Coordinates of C-alpha atoms in Angstrom, one line a residue:
Chain Z
X1 CA -120.9 -104.4 216.9
X2 CA -122.9 -107.4 218.5
X3 CA -125.7 -105.0 219.0
X4 CA -126.0 -103.9 215.5
X5 CA -126.0 -106.9 213.8
X6 CA -128.9 -107.9 216.3
X7 CA -130.7 -104.9 215.0
X8 CA -130.6 -105.8 211.2
X9 CA -132.3 -108.5 209.5
X10 CA -129.8 -109.3 207.2
X11 CA -132.3 -111.9 205.9
X12 CA -134.7 -109.4 204.4
X13 CA -132.2 -109.1 201.8
X14 CA -132.9 -112.9 200.8
X15 CA -136.7 -112.5 201.5
X16 CA -136.8 -109.6 199.1
X17 CA -134.4 -110.9 196.7
X18 CA -137.1 -112.4 194.3
X19 CA -139.5 -109.3 194.1
X20 CA -136.0 -107.4 193.4
X21 CA -134.8 -110.0 190.5
X22 CA -138.2 -109.9 188.9
X23 CA -139.1 -106.0 189.3
X24 CA -135.4 -104.9 187.7
X25 CA -136.0 -107.7 185.0
X26 CA -139.4 -107.1 184.3
X27 CA -140.1 -103.4 185.0
X28 CA -137.4 -101.3 186.1
X29 CA -134.9 -102.5 183.2
X30 CA -137.2 -102.4 180.4
X31 CA -138.2 -99.0 181.8
X32 CA -134.8 -97.6 181.0
X33 CA -134.5 -99.9 177.9
X34 CA -137.9 -98.3 176.4
X35 CA -135.4 -94.9 176.6
X36 CA -132.5 -96.6 175.3
X37 CA -134.3 -98.3 172.3
X38 CA -135.7 -95.0 171.4
X39 CA -132.6 -93.7 170.1
X40 CA -132.2 -96.8 168.1
X41 CA -133.7 -98.0 164.9
X42 CA -134.3 -101.6 166.5
X43 CA -135.8 -103.7 164.7
X44 CA -135.5 -107.3 166.7
X45 CA -132.2 -108.4 164.5
X46 CA -130.2 -105.0 164.7
X47 CA -130.0 -102.1 166.3
X48 CA -127.9 -98.9 165.4
X49 CA -127.8 -95.7 167.2
X50 CA -129.4 -93.0 165.4
X51 CA -129.7 -90.2 167.9
X52 CA -133.0 -88.2 168.1
X53 CA -134.4 -89.2 164.6
X54 CA -137.2 -90.9 165.9
X55 CA -138.5 -88.8 168.1
X56 CA -138.2 -85.7 165.1
X57 CA -139.9 -88.2 162.8
X58 CA -142.8 -88.2 165.5
X59 CA -143.3 -85.0 164.6
X60 CA -143.8 -85.5 161.1
X61 CA -145.8 -88.8 161.2
X62 CA -149.6 -87.7 160.5
X63 CA -150.9 -91.0 162.0
X64 CA -149.1 -90.6 165.4
X65 CA -150.4 -87.0 165.7
X66 CA -154.1 -88.4 165.0
X67 CA -153.5 -90.9 167.6
X68 CA -152.6 -88.4 170.0
X69 CA -155.7 -86.4 169.3
X70 CA -157.8 -89.5 169.6
X71 CA -156.4 -90.6 172.7
X72 CA -157.0 -86.9 173.8
X73 CA -160.6 -87.1 172.6
X74 CA -161.2 -90.6 174.0
X75 CA -160.0 -89.4 177.3
X76 CA -162.3 -86.1 177.6
X77 CA -165.3 -87.9 176.2
X78 CA -165.4 -90.9 177.9
X79 CA -164.1 -89.4 181.3
X80 CA -166.5 -86.3 181.5
X81 CA -169.8 -88.3 181.1
X82 CA -168.5 -91.0 183.5
X83 CA -168.5 -88.3 186.0
X84 CA -171.7 -86.9 185.7
X85 CA -173.2 -89.7 185.5
X86 CA -171.8 -91.8 187.7
X87 CA -172.0 -88.9 190.7
X88 CA -175.7 -88.5 189.7
X89 CA -176.4 -92.2 189.7
X90 CA -174.5 -92.5 193.2
X91 CA -176.5 -89.5 194.7
X92 CA -179.7 -91.6 194.2
X93 CA -178.1 -95.0 195.7
X94 CA -177.4 -93.1 198.6
X95 CA -180.5 -93.0 199.3
X96 CA -182.9 -95.6 201.0
X97 CA -184.5 -97.4 198.2
X98 CA -185.6 -100.8 197.2
X99 CA -183.1 -103.0 195.6
X100 CA -180.7 -100.9 196.3
X101 CA -177.6 -103.9 196.3
X102 CA -179.0 -105.2 193.3
X103 CA -179.4 -102.0 191.0
X104 CA -175.5 -101.2 192.6
X105 CA -175.0 -105.1 191.4
X106 CA -175.8 -105.1 188.0
X107 CA -174.4 -101.0 187.5
X108 CA -171.1 -102.1 188.3
X109 CA -171.3 -105.9 186.7
X110 CA -170.0 -104.6 183.2
X111 CA -166.9 -103.3 184.7
X112 CA -165.6 -107.4 185.2
X113 CA -165.9 -108.2 181.8
X114 CA -162.7 -108.4 179.5
X115 CA -162.2 -105.8 176.9
X116 CA -162.4 -108.5 174.4
X117 CA -166.3 -109.8 175.3
X118 CA -167.0 -106.4 175.7
X119 CA -166.1 -105.0 172.2
X120 CA -167.4 -108.1 170.4
X121 CA -171.0 -107.7 172.1
X122 CA -170.9 -103.7 171.2
X123 CA -169.8 -104.9 167.9
X124 CA -172.8 -106.9 167.3
X125 CA -175.0 -104.2 168.7
X126 CA -173.2 -101.9 166.3
X127 CA -173.7 -104.2 163.6
X128 CA -175.1 -102.3 160.3
X129 CA -177.6 -104.8 159.3
X130 CA -178.0 -107.7 162.3
X131 CA -177.3 -105.3 165.3
X132 CA -179.7 -104.4 167.8
X133 CA -179.1 -100.3 167.3
X134 CA -180.3 -100.0 163.9
X135 CA -182.8 -102.3 164.1
X136 CA -184.2 -100.5 167.1
X137 CA -183.9 -97.3 165.1
X138 CA -185.5 -98.3 161.9
X139 CA -188.6 -100.3 164.1
X140 CA -188.9 -96.4 164.8
X141 CA -188.4 -95.0 161.8
X142 CA -185.6 -93.1 162.4
X143 CA -182.2 -93.1 160.3
X144 CA -179.7 -95.6 160.5
X145 CA -176.2 -95.3 161.1
X146 CA -172.8 -97.0 160.1
X147 CA -171.5 -96.7 163.7
X148 CA -168.4 -98.1 163.4
X149 CA -167.4 -97.9 159.9
X150 CA -169.0 -94.1 159.3
X151 CA -165.3 -91.5 160.4
X152 CA -167.4 -89.3 162.3
X153 CA -169.4 -92.1 164.6
X154 CA -166.5 -94.7 165.0
X155 CA -164.7 -92.6 168.3
X156 CA -168.1 -91.8 169.5
X157 CA -169.1 -95.4 169.4
X158 CA -166.3 -96.4 170.8
X159 CA -166.3 -93.8 173.7
X160 CA -170.2 -94.6 174.5
X161 CA -169.2 -98.5 174.7
X162 CA -166.5 -97.3 177.5
X163 CA -169.0 -95.0 179.1
X164 CA -171.0 -97.8 179.7
X165 CA -168.1 -100.2 180.5
X166 CA -166.9 -98.0 183.0
X167 CA -169.9 -96.2 184.8
X168 CA -169.9 -98.6 187.8
X169 CA -166.5 -97.7 188.6
X170 CA -167.2 -94.4 188.5
X171 CA -170.2 -94.7 190.3
X172 CA -168.7 -97.1 193.3
X173 CA -165.8 -94.6 193.6
X174 CA -168.7 -91.9 194.1
X175 CA -170.6 -93.8 196.8
X176 CA -167.5 -94.3 198.6
X177 CA -166.6 -90.6 198.9
X178 CA -170.5 -89.8 199.6
X179 CA -170.1 -92.1 202.9
X180 CA -167.0 -89.4 203.8
X181 CA -169.3 -86.5 204.2
X182 CA -170.7 -85.7 207.9
X183 CA -174.8 -86.2 208.3
X184 CA -174.1 -82.9 210.5
X185 CA -173.1 -80.7 207.4
X186 CA -176.9 -81.4 205.9
X187 CA -178.7 -81.1 209.2
X188 CA -177.4 -77.6 209.8
X189 CA -178.3 -77.2 205.6
X190 CA -182.1 -78.4 207.0
X191 CA -182.4 -76.1 209.8
X192 CA -181.0 -72.8 207.3
X193 CA -184.0 -74.1 204.8
X194 CA -181.7 -75.4 202.0
X195 CA -183.1 -76.7 199.2
X196 CA -182.0 -79.9 197.4
X197 CA -180.5 -78.7 194.9
X198 CA -178.7 -75.8 197.2
X199 CA -177.5 -78.8 199.5
X200 CA -176.1 -80.6 196.3
X201 CA -174.1 -77.8 195.0
X202 CA -172.7 -75.9 198.3
X203 CA -172.1 -79.3 200.1
X204 CA -172.0 -82.2 198.3
X205 CA -170.2 -81.2 195.4
X206 CA -167.5 -79.4 197.2
X207 CA -167.2 -82.3 199.2
X208 CA -166.5 -84.9 196.8
X209 CA -163.7 -82.6 195.0
X210 CA -161.1 -84.9 196.1
X211 CA -163.0 -88.2 194.7
X212 CA -163.6 -86.6 191.6
X213 CA -160.1 -85.8 191.1
X214 CA -158.9 -88.9 191.8
X215 CA -161.4 -90.1 189.1
X216 CA -159.8 -87.9 186.9
X217 CA -156.4 -89.2 187.6
X218 CA -157.1 -93.0 187.1
X219 CA -159.5 -92.2 184.3
X220 CA -156.9 -90.1 182.4
X221 CA -153.9 -92.8 183.5
X222 CA -156.6 -95.6 182.0
X223 CA -157.6 -93.9 179.0
X224 CA -154.1 -93.3 178.0
X225 CA -153.6 -97.2 177.7
X226 CA -156.4 -97.9 175.6
X227 CA -156.1 -100.3 172.9
X228 CA -158.0 -103.3 173.2
X229 CA -161.3 -101.7 172.2
X230 CA -159.7 -100.1 169.2
X231 CA -157.6 -102.9 167.7
X232 CA -160.6 -105.7 167.9
X233 CA -163.7 -103.0 166.7
X234 CA -161.8 -100.6 164.0
X235 CA -158.5 -101.4 163.8
X236 CA -157.7 -97.8 164.4
X237 CA -159.7 -97.2 161.3
X238 CA -161.7 -95.5 159.8
X239 CA -159.1 -93.1 158.0
X240 CA -157.0 -93.4 161.4
X241 CA -160.1 -91.8 163.2
X242 CA -159.8 -94.2 166.3
X243 CA -156.2 -95.1 166.6
X244 CA -154.7 -94.0 169.6
X245 CA -151.2 -93.9 171.4
X246 CA -150.6 -97.7 172.5
X247 CA -152.6 -98.9 169.2
X248 CA -149.6 -97.1 167.5
X249 CA -147.1 -98.5 169.7
X250 CA -148.7 -102.1 168.7
X251 CA -148.5 -101.3 165.1
X252 CA -144.8 -99.9 164.6
X253 CA -143.8 -102.3 167.3
X254 CA -145.3 -105.6 166.3
X255 CA -146.9 -105.4 163.2
X256 CA -144.0 -103.5 161.5
X257 CA -141.3 -104.6 163.6
X258 CA -139.8 -100.8 163.7
X259 CA -139.6 -101.3 167.7
X260 CA -136.9 -98.3 168.2
X261 CA -139.4 -95.8 166.6
X262 CA -142.5 -97.6 168.8
X263 CA -140.2 -96.8 171.8
X264 CA -139.8 -93.3 171.2
X265 CA -143.7 -93.5 171.6
X266 CA -143.5 -95.7 174.5
X267 CA -141.4 -92.9 176.2
X268 CA -144.0 -90.4 175.0
X269 CA -146.5 -92.5 176.7
X270 CA -144.1 -92.9 179.9
X271 CA -143.5 -89.1 179.9
X272 CA -147.5 -88.1 179.7
X273 CA -148.5 -91.0 182.7
X274 CA -145.3 -90.0 185.1
X275 CA -146.3 -86.3 184.7
X276 CA -149.9 -86.8 185.5
X277 CA -149.3 -89.2 188.5
X278 CA -146.9 -87.0 190.0
X279 CA -149.4 -83.8 189.4
X280 CA -151.5 -86.1 191.6
X281 CA -149.0 -86.6 194.2
X282 CA -148.2 -82.9 194.7
X283 CA -151.9 -81.7 194.6
X284 CA -152.5 -84.8 196.9
X285 CA -150.1 -83.3 199.0
X286 CA -151.1 -80.0 198.9
X287 CA -154.9 -81.2 199.8
X288 CA -153.6 -83.1 202.8
X289 CA -151.9 -79.9 204.2
X290 CA -155.3 -77.9 204.0
X291 CA -157.3 -80.7 205.4
X292 CA -154.8 -80.4 208.7
X293 CA -155.0 -76.6 209.0
Chain Y
X1 CA -191.9 -83.1 193.3
X2 CA -194.6 -81.9 195.6
X3 CA -194.2 -78.5 197.4
X4 CA -195.3 -77.3 200.6
X5 CA -194.1 -74.4 202.6
X6 CA -194.4 -75.8 205.8
X7 CA -194.2 -79.3 205.4
X8 CA -195.9 -81.3 208.4
X9 CA -195.5 -84.8 209.3
X10 CA -198.1 -86.0 207.3
X11 CA -197.1 -84.8 204.4
X12 CA -193.2 -84.9 204.9
X13 CA -193.8 -89.0 205.5
X14 CA -195.9 -88.7 202.1
X15 CA -193.3 -86.9 200.2
X16 CA -190.2 -89.1 201.2
X17 CA -192.4 -92.1 200.1
X18 CA -192.9 -90.4 196.8
X19 CA -189.2 -89.7 196.4
X20 CA -188.3 -93.6 197.3
X21 CA -190.9 -94.1 194.6
X22 CA -189.4 -92.1 192.0
X23 CA -186.0 -93.1 192.8
X24 CA -186.8 -96.7 192.6
X25 CA -188.2 -95.7 188.8
X26 CA -185.0 -94.0 187.9
X27 CA -182.8 -96.6 189.5
X28 CA -184.8 -99.4 187.6
X29 CA -184.2 -97.3 184.4
X30 CA -181.0 -97.1 184.6
X31 CA -180.3 -100.6 185.4
X32 CA -182.0 -101.9 183.0
X33 CA -180.0 -99.3 180.0
X34 CA -176.8 -100.8 182.0
X35 CA -178.3 -104.7 181.5
X36 CA -179.4 -104.3 177.9
X37 CA -175.8 -105.2 176.3
X38 CA -175.7 -107.9 178.9
X39 CA -179.5 -109.3 177.9
X40 CA -178.3 -108.9 174.2
X41 CA -174.9 -111.3 174.8
X42 CA -177.4 -113.9 177.2
X43 CA -180.3 -114.1 174.4
X44 CA -178.6 -113.7 171.0
X45 CA -176.2 -116.9 172.4
X46 CA -179.5 -119.1 172.2
X47 CA -181.3 -117.7 169.3
X48 CA -181.6 -120.3 166.0
X49 CA -179.4 -119.5 162.9
X50 CA -183.1 -118.7 160.8
X51 CA -183.7 -116.0 163.5
X52 CA -180.2 -114.4 163.4
X53 CA -181.2 -113.1 160.0
X54 CA -184.6 -111.5 160.9
X55 CA -184.5 -107.7 160.6
X56 CA -186.6 -107.8 162.9
X57 CA -185.8 -106.3 166.8
X58 CA -187.0 -109.1 169.6
X59 CA -185.1 -109.5 172.6
X60 CA -186.3 -113.1 174.0
X61 CA -185.2 -116.1 171.4
X62 CA -188.5 -117.3 169.5
X63 CA -186.6 -121.1 170.1
X64 CA -184.0 -121.5 172.6
X65 CA -180.9 -123.4 171.0
X66 CA -178.7 -124.1 173.9
X67 CA -176.6 -126.7 171.3
X68 CA -175.5 -123.1 170.6
X69 CA -173.0 -123.5 173.1
X70 CA -171.3 -127.1 171.6
X71 CA -171.4 -125.4 168.0
X72 CA -169.5 -122.6 168.9
X73 CA -166.9 -124.6 170.7
X74 CA -166.3 -126.9 167.7
X75 CA -164.4 -124.2 166.1
X76 CA -160.5 -124.4 168.0
X77 CA -159.5 -126.3 170.5
X78 CA -161.4 -124.1 173.7
X79 CA -160.8 -127.2 176.3
X80 CA -157.0 -126.2 175.9
X81 CA -157.5 -122.3 175.4
X82 CA -159.5 -122.7 178.9
X83 CA -156.6 -124.4 180.6
X84 CA -154.2 -121.9 179.6
X85 CA -156.3 -119.4 180.8
X86 CA -156.6 -121.3 184.0
X87 CA -153.5 -122.2 184.6
X88 CA -151.5 -118.8 184.0
X89 CA -154.4 -117.1 186.1
X90 CA -154.1 -119.9 189.2
X91 CA -149.9 -119.6 189.3
X92 CA -150.0 -115.8 188.6
X93 CA -152.4 -115.1 191.7
X94 CA -150.7 -117.6 194.0
X95 CA -147.1 -116.9 193.1
X96 CA -148.0 -113.0 193.2
X97 CA -149.5 -112.9 196.6
X98 CA -146.4 -115.1 198.2
X99 CA -144.1 -112.8 196.8
X100 CA -146.0 -109.5 197.4
X101 CA -146.5 -110.5 200.8
X102 CA -143.3 -111.6 201.5
X103 CA -141.8 -108.3 200.3
X104 CA -144.6 -106.4 201.7
X105 CA -143.5 -107.9 205.1
X106 CA -139.9 -107.2 204.7
X107 CA -140.3 -103.6 203.7
X108 CA -143.0 -103.3 207.0
X109 CA -141.3 -105.2 209.6
X110 CA -137.7 -105.8 209.0
X111 CA -135.0 -103.6 209.3
X112 CA -132.0 -103.7 206.9
X113 CA -130.0 -100.8 205.5
X114 CA -131.1 -99.4 202.1
X115 CA -134.8 -100.4 203.0
X116 CA -136.2 -97.5 202.0
X117 CA -134.3 -96.5 198.9
X118 CA -135.0 -100.3 197.5
X119 CA -138.8 -99.5 198.6
X120 CA -138.5 -96.2 196.9
X121 CA -137.2 -98.0 193.5
X122 CA -140.4 -100.1 193.8
X123 CA -143.1 -96.9 194.0
X124 CA -141.5 -95.9 191.0
X125 CA -142.7 -98.7 188.9
X126 CA -146.4 -97.8 190.0
X127 CA -146.0 -94.8 187.6
X128 CA -145.1 -97.1 184.6
X129 CA -147.8 -98.4 182.3
X130 CA -146.8 -101.8 181.1
X131 CA -147.9 -100.9 177.4
X132 CA -145.2 -98.5 177.6
X133 CA -142.4 -100.8 178.3
X134 CA -143.4 -103.9 176.5
X135 CA -141.4 -103.7 173.9
X136 CA -138.0 -104.4 176.4
X137 CA -139.9 -107.0 177.8
X138 CA -140.6 -108.7 174.7
X139 CA -136.8 -108.5 174.0
X140 CA -135.7 -109.7 178.0
X141 CA -138.4 -112.4 177.6
X142 CA -136.9 -113.6 174.0
X143 CA -133.5 -113.7 175.6
X144 CA -133.7 -115.8 178.4
X145 CA -130.6 -117.9 178.4
X146 CA -131.3 -121.3 178.1
X147 CA -134.9 -121.3 177.2
X148 CA -136.4 -122.2 174.2
X149 CA -133.4 -122.9 172.3
X150 CA -131.6 -119.8 173.5
X151 CA -127.9 -120.5 174.4
X152 CA -126.0 -119.2 177.4
X153 CA -126.1 -115.9 176.5
X154 CA -129.8 -115.8 175.8
X155 CA -129.2 -116.0 172.0
X156 CA -130.3 -117.9 169.1
X157 CA -133.8 -119.1 170.1
X158 CA -137.4 -117.5 170.9
X159 CA -136.7 -117.6 174.9
X160 CA -139.9 -118.1 176.8
X161 CA -141.5 -116.3 174.2
X162 CA -145.0 -118.1 173.0
X163 CA -144.7 -120.1 176.5
X164 CA -146.8 -119.9 179.9
X165 CA -144.0 -118.3 181.5
X166 CA -144.6 -115.5 179.0
X167 CA -147.7 -114.5 181.0
X168 CA -146.7 -115.3 184.3
X169 CA -143.8 -114.2 185.1
X170 CA -143.5 -110.6 184.5
X171 CA -146.5 -110.0 186.2
X172 CA -145.4 -112.0 189.8
X173 CA -143.7 -109.1 191.2
X174 CA -145.7 -105.6 191.3
X175 CA -145.1 -102.5 192.7
X176 CA -149.0 -102.1 194.0
X177 CA -149.1 -105.4 195.9
X178 CA -146.2 -104.7 197.7
X179 CA -147.1 -101.2 198.4
X180 CA -150.7 -102.3 199.6
X181 CA -149.2 -105.3 202.0
X182 CA -146.6 -103.2 203.3
X183 CA -149.2 -100.8 204.2
X184 CA -151.5 -103.6 206.0
X185 CA -148.4 -104.8 208.1
X186 CA -147.9 -101.6 209.3
X187 CA -151.1 -101.9 211.1
X188 CA -150.3 -104.9 213.0
X189 CA -148.8 -104.2 216.9
X190 CA -145.3 -104.5 217.3
X191 CA -145.8 -106.7 220.3
X192 CA -146.8 -109.3 218.3
X193 CA -143.7 -110.1 216.4
X194 CA -141.4 -109.2 219.3
X195 CA -142.7 -111.5 221.4
X196 CA -141.9 -114.2 218.6
X197 CA -138.6 -112.8 218.1
X198 CA -137.9 -113.2 222.0
X199 CA -138.5 -116.7 221.5
X200 CA -135.7 -116.7 218.7
X201 CA -137.8 -117.1 215.6
X202 CA -136.1 -116.0 212.2
X203 CA -137.4 -113.2 210.2
X204 CA -139.1 -115.6 207.5
X205 CA -140.7 -118.0 210.3
X206 CA -142.2 -114.8 211.4
X207 CA -143.5 -113.9 207.9
X208 CA -145.2 -117.6 207.5
X209 CA -146.9 -118.3 210.6
X210 CA -148.0 -115.1 212.0
X211 CA -148.0 -112.3 209.4
X212 CA -149.3 -114.3 206.3
X213 CA -152.2 -115.8 207.9
X214 CA -153.3 -112.0 209.3
X215 CA -153.1 -110.6 205.9
X216 CA -156.5 -112.9 204.5
X217 CA -158.5 -109.3 203.8
X218 CA -155.7 -107.7 201.8
X219 CA -154.6 -110.9 200.3
X220 CA -158.2 -111.3 199.2
X221 CA -158.6 -108.1 197.7
X222 CA -155.0 -108.5 195.9
X223 CA -156.1 -112.1 194.6
X224 CA -159.3 -110.6 192.8
X225 CA -157.6 -107.6 191.2
X226 CA -154.9 -109.9 189.7
X227 CA -157.3 -112.8 188.9
X228 CA -159.4 -109.9 186.8
X229 CA -156.3 -108.5 185.5
X230 CA -155.0 -111.7 184.6
X231 CA -157.7 -113.6 183.4
X232 CA -159.2 -110.4 181.4
X233 CA -155.8 -109.6 179.5
X234 CA -155.7 -109.3 176.5
X235 CA -152.7 -107.1 175.2
X236 CA -150.0 -109.3 176.4
X237 CA -150.9 -112.6 174.9
X238 CA -151.4 -110.5 171.7
X239 CA -147.8 -109.8 171.8
X240 CA -146.2 -112.7 173.4
X241 CA -148.2 -115.7 172.2
X242 CA -148.2 -116.7 168.6
X243 CA -149.1 -120.4 168.0
X244 CA -152.9 -121.4 168.7
X245 CA -152.0 -124.4 171.5
X246 CA -150.9 -121.2 173.6
X247 CA -154.0 -119.3 173.2
X248 CA -155.8 -117.6 176.1
X249 CA -159.6 -117.7 175.9
X250 CA -159.6 -114.0 175.1
X251 CA -157.1 -114.5 172.4
X252 CA -159.1 -117.1 170.9
X253 CA -162.2 -115.2 171.3
X254 CA -160.6 -112.2 169.3
X255 CA -159.5 -114.6 166.4
X256 CA -162.6 -116.4 166.7
X257 CA -164.1 -113.2 166.0
X258 CA -162.3 -112.4 163.0
X259 CA -163.3 -115.8 161.1
X260 CA -167.2 -116.1 161.9
X261 CA -168.4 -112.5 162.2
X262 CA -171.6 -113.7 160.4
X263 CA -172.6 -116.0 163.4
X264 CA -173.2 -113.8 166.1
X265 CA -175.2 -116.2 167.6
X266 CA -172.1 -118.5 168.2
X267 CA -170.0 -115.5 168.9
X268 CA -172.3 -114.3 171.7
X269 CA -172.6 -118.0 173.2
X270 CA -168.4 -118.4 173.7
X271 CA -168.1 -114.5 175.1
X272 CA -171.1 -115.7 177.0
X273 CA -169.1 -118.4 178.6
X274 CA -165.8 -116.4 178.7
X275 CA -167.3 -114.0 180.8
X276 CA -168.7 -116.4 183.6
X277 CA -166.0 -117.0 185.3
X278 CA -165.2 -113.4 186.2
X279 CA -169.2 -112.5 186.9
X280 CA -168.9 -115.6 189.2
X281 CA -165.7 -114.2 191.1
X282 CA -167.5 -110.9 191.2
X283 CA -170.9 -112.4 192.6
X284 CA -169.2 -114.3 195.2
X285 CA -166.7 -111.6 196.7
X286 CA -168.5 -108.1 195.7
X287 CA -167.2 -106.3 198.7
X288 CA -163.7 -107.1 198.0
X289 CA -164.1 -106.7 194.2
X290 CA -165.3 -103.4 194.8
X291 CA -162.6 -102.4 198.0
X292 CA -159.9 -103.4 195.4
X293 CA -161.3 -101.6 192.8
X294 CA -161.6 -98.3 195.0
X295 CA -158.3 -98.5 196.5
X296 CA -156.1 -100.1 193.4
X297 CA -156.6 -96.0 191.7
X298 CA -153.7 -96.0 189.7
X299 CA -153.0 -99.6 188.3
X300 CA -155.7 -102.0 188.0

């Protein structure tokens, strides 16, 4: 009895108590609360149980369905070019070159800026008359665009901005991945007379599979949360061509006060994110076993 | 690229130095493209009004107008917005570091029934994007008892909405921070706290005097992540703040844009000043910044 009491630190409950309260009040209970609210017509003032009506409404909501397509477009459109460009820059930077630290610093710098600052700067770049892009195009005698107000150009324009904004992240993670590839693999390949492209495709790329997977998972999770760029630059327009899942949650929940309905969208986002994370954990485990063998 | 069947030492070193130069040129070009929007912000911020209406592109201003900054800050109470952002950031960072490290220490170094189960519950939170739970969080903040005109049951008033608390308290606890601290504390030799225990030290004393000072590297990484996240956050203030005097810098900047879209030079001046704190933190602590970004993964 006495021995047992000595072994346990019951004070620990006091030490973790502030965290437990805050975590319960602001993460755990809200996570359950989102699910609960999604079965109601909650609008801040009143709340009635409506069963699955919010969910059946989602299936008929053209705007929400559009936002799913847009979010997917944004996700793929940002991640694929970022992976390719990030890897290429990292591979070049991983060699001895003058000014290496400076290059790395400037390329990473956009990543530390806020979504508001980045969006405002690019709204200026994209401005049809005063904007830099159109001025440059005009001086070169090329056709100009109404970047953010053309339904077919708006999302690609946001994606281009996002690739610029996040490229440093992909580069830095790939640089960390490149450090883990043992030199002897390249030395052996050199002895066999392997060409540069051959070494890249047979050693570098496969050895970076785990890094690439990590970048895809984090990229997907971040992309599902995209909101600020869209809210600031286009308000989801033109013709709802840039509205995203979180933009719809905000639009329904905090502009229309249909919080029950918005909660159903939030549950969808939650399930999507949890699924991606669980797949990540499962694949990570599988790979861990392979490495051990 | 040069090709030679059997490279000798001389041609090889020539080849290497050419490759070096090629890499330098490629990287310089990429870096210029990446820096271009930043240069536009900087130089537009000091361009004069007449120059802004010229249709010709020119990177450098003809006339450097440093009074653009004071002109931009005449629209709105920017001193107040900067104070708000700074206050929220400092309190969130200091508070969350203390709380996260305390919980991380408890989960790594103390034995108590239910430890693994409670920790697992905290881990679950890493999968939850806060955008997906912002509606119930809004309700919780509105229902804080006896705050903002609320009664004991949290009804009747606005609770913590539109206050500093709404932007601080939800971010004080955090799965990722607790997880990172716990991992770090696992790596510290057992002999350290055992010796202190033999001397009769209580757990909190061991945390405060031994483990917290040792945790500086992990706390630095966390501090930078948390600073960037709090300073740059836009979604949360947009939802929780309604009155002008509570605006953060990000919110004020976005509102500024809505009103003065035509005055791009002033807007870029305000934007430039808003990014300086983060750029300064990044330049001063680049190593921790990058380490934090690389390890954070799931939640930034």
